[in-house]
Amino acid sequence: QEAETIGMEGLKYIGTGEEDGLVYEEYSTTDGTLKYYFDGKELKRISATIGGMETVMDILELSNDVPAEMFEVPADYQMIEM
């Protein structure tokens, strides 16, 4: 299987730093900023500040083994075609 390329257009590298014992890389986007936090080479956290609101996602586990039910749309959701 061929690896997919992640689109980086619109991202501009700002710099690096350290916070909460993790090293981060910070990028600007057209709408705000993104920070990727690492412990060595392991991704531990992603924070996004967009429109003045910050969202933080702590990475508990990265895996290629994802259960199929993680991608099932719940029965009470309405599907909208775009």
PDB file of C-alpha atoms in Angstrom:
ATOM      1  CA  GLN A   1       0.000   0.000   0.000  1.00  0.00           C
ATOM      2  CA  GLU A   2       1.340   3.402  -0.969  1.00  0.00           C
ATOM      3  CA  ALA A   3       1.806   5.930   1.846  1.00  0.00           C
ATOM      4  CA  GLU A   4      -0.353   9.041   1.665  1.00  0.00           C
ATOM      5  CA  THR A   5       1.205  12.487   1.712  1.00  0.00           C
ATOM      6  CA  ILE A   6      -0.107  14.943   4.285  1.00  0.00           C
ATOM      7  CA  GLY A   7      -0.916  18.333   2.746  1.00  0.00           C
ATOM      8  CA  MET A   8       1.185  21.049   4.331  1.00  0.00           C
ATOM      9  CA  GLU A   9       0.141  23.973   2.142  1.00  0.00           C
ATOM     10  CA  GLY A  10      -0.881  26.936   4.275  1.00  0.00           C
ATOM     11  CA  LEU A  11       1.315  25.848   7.205  1.00  0.00           C
ATOM     12  CA  LYS A  12       4.324  27.954   8.114  1.00  0.00           C
ATOM     13  CA  TYR A  13       6.916  26.805  10.653  1.00  0.00           C
ATOM     14  CA  ILE A  14       7.188  29.314  13.524  1.00  0.00           C
ATOM     15  CA  GLY A  15       9.660  27.615  15.835  1.00  0.00           C
ATOM     16  CA  THR A  16      10.216  25.176  18.651  1.00  0.00           C
ATOM     17  CA  GLY A  17      10.137  25.329  22.416  1.00  0.00           C
ATOM     18  CA  GLU A  18       9.527  23.326  25.563  1.00  0.00           C
ATOM     19  CA  GLU A  19       6.387  23.185  27.672  1.00  0.00           C
ATOM     20  CA  ASP A  20       5.287  20.762  30.409  1.00  0.00           C
ATOM     21  CA  GLY A  21       8.448  18.698  29.852  1.00  0.00           C
ATOM     22  CA  LEU A  22       7.633  18.176  26.154  1.00  0.00           C
ATOM     23  CA  VAL A  23       9.352  19.685  23.123  1.00  0.00           C
ATOM     24  CA  TYR A  24       6.945  21.288  20.644  1.00  0.00           C
ATOM     25  CA  GLU A  25       6.986  22.498  17.053  1.00  0.00           C
ATOM     26  CA  GLU A  26       4.685  25.428  16.312  1.00  0.00           C
ATOM     27  CA  TYR A  27       3.120  26.244  12.951  1.00  0.00           C
ATOM     28  CA  SER A  28       0.865  29.059  11.781  1.00  0.00           C
ATOM     29  CA  THR A  29      -2.157  28.405   9.579  1.00  0.00           C
ATOM     30  CA  THR A  30      -4.500  30.765   7.798  1.00  0.00           C
ATOM     31  CA  ASP A  31      -6.839  30.557  10.829  1.00  0.00           C
ATOM     32  CA  GLY A  32      -4.499  30.241  13.833  1.00  0.00           C
ATOM     33  CA  THR A  33      -1.666  28.097  15.151  1.00  0.00           C
ATOM     34  CA  LEU A  34      -0.885  24.413  15.680  1.00  0.00           C
ATOM     35  CA  LYS A  35       1.568  22.921  18.166  1.00  0.00           C
ATOM     36  CA  TYR A  36       2.813  19.332  18.003  1.00  0.00           C
ATOM     37  CA  TYR A  37       4.317  18.110  21.297  1.00  0.00           C
ATOM     38  CA  PHE A  38       6.869  15.304  21.438  1.00  0.00           C
ATOM     39  CA  ASP A  39       8.574  13.165  24.055  1.00  0.00           C
ATOM     40  CA  GLY A  40      11.655  12.240  22.044  1.00  0.00           C
ATOM     41  CA  LYS A  41      10.202  11.117  18.705  1.00  0.00           C
ATOM     42  CA  GLU A  42       6.823  10.103  20.168  1.00  0.00           C
ATOM     43  CA  LEU A  43       3.873  12.451  19.503  1.00  0.00           C
ATOM     44  CA  LYS A  44       2.158  13.149  22.827  1.00  0.00           C
ATOM     45  CA  ARG A  45      -0.144  16.154  22.281  1.00  0.00           C
ATOM     46  CA  ILE A  46      -1.571  18.444  19.604  1.00  0.00           C
ATOM     47  CA  SER A  47      -2.976  21.877  20.376  1.00  0.00           C
ATOM     48  CA  ALA A  48      -4.796  24.125  17.940  1.00  0.00           C
ATOM     49  CA  THR A  49      -5.646  27.776  18.545  1.00  0.00           C
ATOM     50  CA  ILE A  50      -8.212  28.903  15.997  1.00  0.00           C
ATOM     51  CA  GLY A  51     -10.365  31.992  16.288  1.00  0.00           C
ATOM     52  CA  GLY A  52      -9.027  32.643  19.774  1.00  0.00           C
ATOM     53  CA  MET A  53     -10.180  29.229  21.064  1.00  0.00           C
ATOM     54  CA  GLU A  54      -7.672  26.565  22.061  1.00  0.00           C
ATOM     55  CA  THR A  55      -8.299  22.835  21.637  1.00  0.00           C
ATOM     56  CA  VAL A  56      -5.860  20.333  23.151  1.00  0.00           C
ATOM     57  CA  MET A  57      -5.720  16.645  22.270  1.00  0.00           C
ATOM     58  CA  ASP A  58      -3.545  14.373  24.422  1.00  0.00           C
ATOM     59  CA  ILE A  59      -2.355  11.313  22.489  1.00  0.00           C
ATOM     60  CA  LEU A  60      -2.864   8.185  24.588  1.00  0.00           C
ATOM     61  CA  GLU A  61      -2.030   5.656  21.879  1.00  0.00           C
ATOM     62  CA  LEU A  62      -1.188   5.566  18.166  1.00  0.00           C
ATOM     63  CA  SER A  63      -1.912   2.321  16.390  1.00  0.00           C
ATOM     64  CA  ASN A  64      -2.503   0.809  12.970  1.00  0.00           C
ATOM     65  CA  ASP A  65      -4.946  -1.630  14.578  1.00  0.00           C
ATOM     66  CA  VAL A  66      -8.206   0.330  14.752  1.00  0.00           C
ATOM     67  CA  PRO A  67     -11.471  -1.549  15.377  1.00  0.00           C
ATOM     68  CA  ALA A  68     -13.925  -1.248  12.458  1.00  0.00           C
ATOM     69  CA  GLU A  69     -16.682  -0.070  14.843  1.00  0.00           C
ATOM     70  CA  MET A  70     -14.702   3.133  15.392  1.00  0.00           C
ATOM     71  CA  PHE A  71     -15.755   4.133  11.870  1.00  0.00           C
ATOM     72  CA  GLU A  72     -19.406   3.096  12.067  1.00  0.00           C
ATOM     73  CA  VAL A  73     -21.926   5.945  12.062  1.00  0.00           C
ATOM     74  CA  PRO A  74     -24.317   5.573  15.030  1.00  0.00           C
ATOM     75  CA  ALA A  75     -27.859   4.540  13.997  1.00  0.00           C
ATOM     76  CA  ASP A  76     -29.395   7.733  15.418  1.00  0.00           C
ATOM     77  CA  TYR A  77     -27.177  10.022  13.275  1.00  0.00           C
ATOM     78  CA  GLN A  78     -28.488  11.482  10.046  1.00  0.00           C
ATOM     79  CA  MET A  79     -26.211  11.163   7.008  1.00  0.00           C
ATOM     80  CA  ILE A  80     -26.043  14.271   4.796  1.00  0.00           C
ATOM     81  CA  GLU A  81     -24.578  14.002   1.300  1.00  0.00           C
ATOM     82  CA  MET A  82     -22.511  16.980   0.194  1.00  0.00           C
TER      83      MET A  82
END
